[in-house]
Coordinates of C-alpha atoms in Angstrom, one line a residue:
X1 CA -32.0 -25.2 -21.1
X2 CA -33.5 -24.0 -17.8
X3 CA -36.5 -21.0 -17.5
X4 CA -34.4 -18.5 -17.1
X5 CA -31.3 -19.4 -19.8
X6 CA -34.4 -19.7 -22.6
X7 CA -35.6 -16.1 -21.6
X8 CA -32.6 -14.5 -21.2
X9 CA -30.5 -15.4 -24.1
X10 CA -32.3 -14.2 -26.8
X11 CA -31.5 -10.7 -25.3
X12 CA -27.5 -10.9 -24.9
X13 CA -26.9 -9.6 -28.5
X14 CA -28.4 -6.4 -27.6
X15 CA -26.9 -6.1 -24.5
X16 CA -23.5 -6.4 -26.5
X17 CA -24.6 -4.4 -28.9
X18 CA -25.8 -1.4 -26.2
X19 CA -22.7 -2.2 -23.8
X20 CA -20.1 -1.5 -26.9
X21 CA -22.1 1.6 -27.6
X22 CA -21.8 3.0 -24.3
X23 CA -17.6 1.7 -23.9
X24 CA -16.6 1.4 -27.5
X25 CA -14.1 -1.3 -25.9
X26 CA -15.2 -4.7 -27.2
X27 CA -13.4 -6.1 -24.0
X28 CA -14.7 -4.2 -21.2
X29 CA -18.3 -4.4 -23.4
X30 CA -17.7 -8.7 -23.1
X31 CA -17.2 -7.7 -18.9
X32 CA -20.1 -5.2 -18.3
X33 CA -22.3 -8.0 -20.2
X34 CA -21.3 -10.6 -18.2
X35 CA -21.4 -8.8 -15.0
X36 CA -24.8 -7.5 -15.7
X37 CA -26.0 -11.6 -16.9
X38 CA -24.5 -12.4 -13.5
X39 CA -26.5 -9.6 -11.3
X40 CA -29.8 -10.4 -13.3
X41 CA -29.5 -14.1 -12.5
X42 CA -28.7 -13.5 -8.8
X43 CA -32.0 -11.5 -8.3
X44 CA -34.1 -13.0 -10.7
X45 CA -36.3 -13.9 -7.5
X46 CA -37.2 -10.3 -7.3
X47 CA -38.3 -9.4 -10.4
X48 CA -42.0 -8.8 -11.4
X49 CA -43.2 -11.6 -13.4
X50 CA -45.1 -9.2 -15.6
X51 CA -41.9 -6.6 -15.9
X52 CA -40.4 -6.1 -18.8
X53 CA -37.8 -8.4 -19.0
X54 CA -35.8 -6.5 -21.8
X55 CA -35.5 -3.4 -20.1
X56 CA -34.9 -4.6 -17.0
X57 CA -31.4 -5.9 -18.1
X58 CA -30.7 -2.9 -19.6
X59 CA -31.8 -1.1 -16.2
X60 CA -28.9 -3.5 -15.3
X61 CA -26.4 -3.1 -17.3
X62 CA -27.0 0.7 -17.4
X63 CA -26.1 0.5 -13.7
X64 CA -23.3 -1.7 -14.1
X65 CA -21.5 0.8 -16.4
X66 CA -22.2 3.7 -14.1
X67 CA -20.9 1.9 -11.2
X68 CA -17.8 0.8 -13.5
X69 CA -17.3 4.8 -14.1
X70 CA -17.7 5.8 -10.8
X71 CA -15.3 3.3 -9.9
X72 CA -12.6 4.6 -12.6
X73 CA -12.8 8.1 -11.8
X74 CA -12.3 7.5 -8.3
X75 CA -9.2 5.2 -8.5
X76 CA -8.3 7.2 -11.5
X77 CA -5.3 5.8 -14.2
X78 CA -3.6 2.8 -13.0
X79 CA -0.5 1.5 -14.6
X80 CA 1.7 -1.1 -13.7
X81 CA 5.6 -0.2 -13.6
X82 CA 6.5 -2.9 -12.4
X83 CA 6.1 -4.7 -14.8
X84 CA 7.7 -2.0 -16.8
X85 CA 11.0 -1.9 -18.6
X86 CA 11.2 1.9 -19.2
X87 CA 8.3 4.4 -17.2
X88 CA 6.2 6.1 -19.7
X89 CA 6.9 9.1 -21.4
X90 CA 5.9 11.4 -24.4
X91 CA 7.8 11.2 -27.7
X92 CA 10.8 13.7 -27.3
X93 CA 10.5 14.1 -23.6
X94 CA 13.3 12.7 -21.8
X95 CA 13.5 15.0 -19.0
X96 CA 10.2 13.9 -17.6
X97 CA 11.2 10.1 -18.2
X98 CA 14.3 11.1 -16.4
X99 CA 12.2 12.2 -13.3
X100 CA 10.0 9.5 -13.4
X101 CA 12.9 6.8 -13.3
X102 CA 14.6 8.6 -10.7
X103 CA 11.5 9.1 -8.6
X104 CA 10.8 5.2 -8.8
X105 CA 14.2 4.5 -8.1
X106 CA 13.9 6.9 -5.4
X107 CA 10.9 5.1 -3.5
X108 CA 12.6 1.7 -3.9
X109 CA 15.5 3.1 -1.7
X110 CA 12.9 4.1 1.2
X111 CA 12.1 1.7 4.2
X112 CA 9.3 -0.4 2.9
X113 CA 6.6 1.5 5.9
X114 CA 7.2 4.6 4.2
X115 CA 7.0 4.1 1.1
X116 CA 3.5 2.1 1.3
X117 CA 1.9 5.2 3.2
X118 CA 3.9 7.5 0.2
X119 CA 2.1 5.2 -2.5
X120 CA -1.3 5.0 -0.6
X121 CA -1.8 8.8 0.2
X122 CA 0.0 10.3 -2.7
X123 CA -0.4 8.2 -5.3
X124 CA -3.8 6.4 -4.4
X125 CA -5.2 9.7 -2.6
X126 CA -6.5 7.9 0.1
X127 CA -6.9 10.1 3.6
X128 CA -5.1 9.4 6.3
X129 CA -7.5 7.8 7.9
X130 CA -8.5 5.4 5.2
X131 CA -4.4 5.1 4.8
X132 CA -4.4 3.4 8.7
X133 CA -7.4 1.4 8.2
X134 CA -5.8 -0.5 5.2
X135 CA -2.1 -0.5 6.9
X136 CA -3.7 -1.4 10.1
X137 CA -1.6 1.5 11.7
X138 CA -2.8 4.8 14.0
X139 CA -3.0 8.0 12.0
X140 CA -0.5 9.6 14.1
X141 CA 1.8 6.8 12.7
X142 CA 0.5 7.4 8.9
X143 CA 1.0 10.9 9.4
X144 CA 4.8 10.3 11.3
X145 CA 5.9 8.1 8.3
X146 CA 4.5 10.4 5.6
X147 CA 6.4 13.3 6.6
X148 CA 9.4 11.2 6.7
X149 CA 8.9 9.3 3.7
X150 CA 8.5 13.0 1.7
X151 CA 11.6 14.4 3.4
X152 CA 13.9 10.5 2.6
X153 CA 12.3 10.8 -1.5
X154 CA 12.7 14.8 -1.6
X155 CA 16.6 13.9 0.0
X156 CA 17.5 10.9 -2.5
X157 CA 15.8 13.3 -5.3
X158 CA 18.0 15.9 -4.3
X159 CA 21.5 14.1 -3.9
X160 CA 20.8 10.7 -5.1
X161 CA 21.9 8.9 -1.5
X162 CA 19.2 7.7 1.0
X163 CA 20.3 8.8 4.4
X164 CA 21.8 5.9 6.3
X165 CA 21.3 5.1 9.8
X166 CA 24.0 5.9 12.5
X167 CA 23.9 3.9 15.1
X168 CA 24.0 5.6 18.4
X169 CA 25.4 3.9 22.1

């Protein structure tokens, strides 16, 4: 057992300990600890010799979990329907389930362009600018493909029909 393995093990139960305290999610407790073990060992270089080494880690893992809340409120809930047999819904609401299945349905009809800039400004709330940056596109071109991308799910909400192409000559 190195140096830093024989000083820093005796301290993981309370780390557990204060992690599930602050998450009450024995999971994503396991995750902040091991991120936080990870971080400590990085910049073990930089820490004072004569610094407490116990509150130090928690310094760290206190950070850790604020970063990790920052970081969920800004992406906000994420669920996965694809992976999804039925969207989800409340008990006794099948309207809303209704709209959701229709609105998925609906954005799997639109031209794949659109409905990437649909899912990454209205679903992900990015701007427009962060929007071209990630599709590698100008923001006019976000902006162009929004607008039609709103009016193509708005249409195929409305009469259940994308609107084909004619071809013009």
């Amino acid at each position: 057992m190195n140096e830093i393995e024989a000083l820093i093990q005796p301290k993981i139960p309370a780390l557990r300990r204060y992690a599930f305290a602050l998450t009450r999610d024995n999971d994503l407790a396991d995750d902040l600890v091991q991120d936080c073990l990870e971080h400590a060992v990085r910049r073990w270089h930089i820490r004072a010799a004569d610094e407490n080494l116990r509150a130090w880690l928690f310094a760290i893992l206190h950070n850790v979990f604020i970063s990790h809340v920052r970081y969920c409120s800004r992406r906000g809930a994420q669920v996965d329907f694809t992976c999804m047999e039925d969207p989800p819904s409340r008990d006794g609401v099948q309207e809303r389930r209704l709209e959701v299945r229709d609105a998925l349905s609906g954005l799997a009809q639109l031209p794949a362009e659109q409905r990437d800039v649909l899912l990454l400004v209205g679903v992900e709330e990015m701007s427009y600018a962060e929007a071209a940056q990630v599709l590698g596109i100008p923001i006019g071109t976000v902006m162009s493909r929004l607008s039609r991308g709103r009016e193509g799910l708005r249409r195929i909400l409305e009469t259940g029909q994308a609107e084909t192409l004619r071809s013009v000559k």
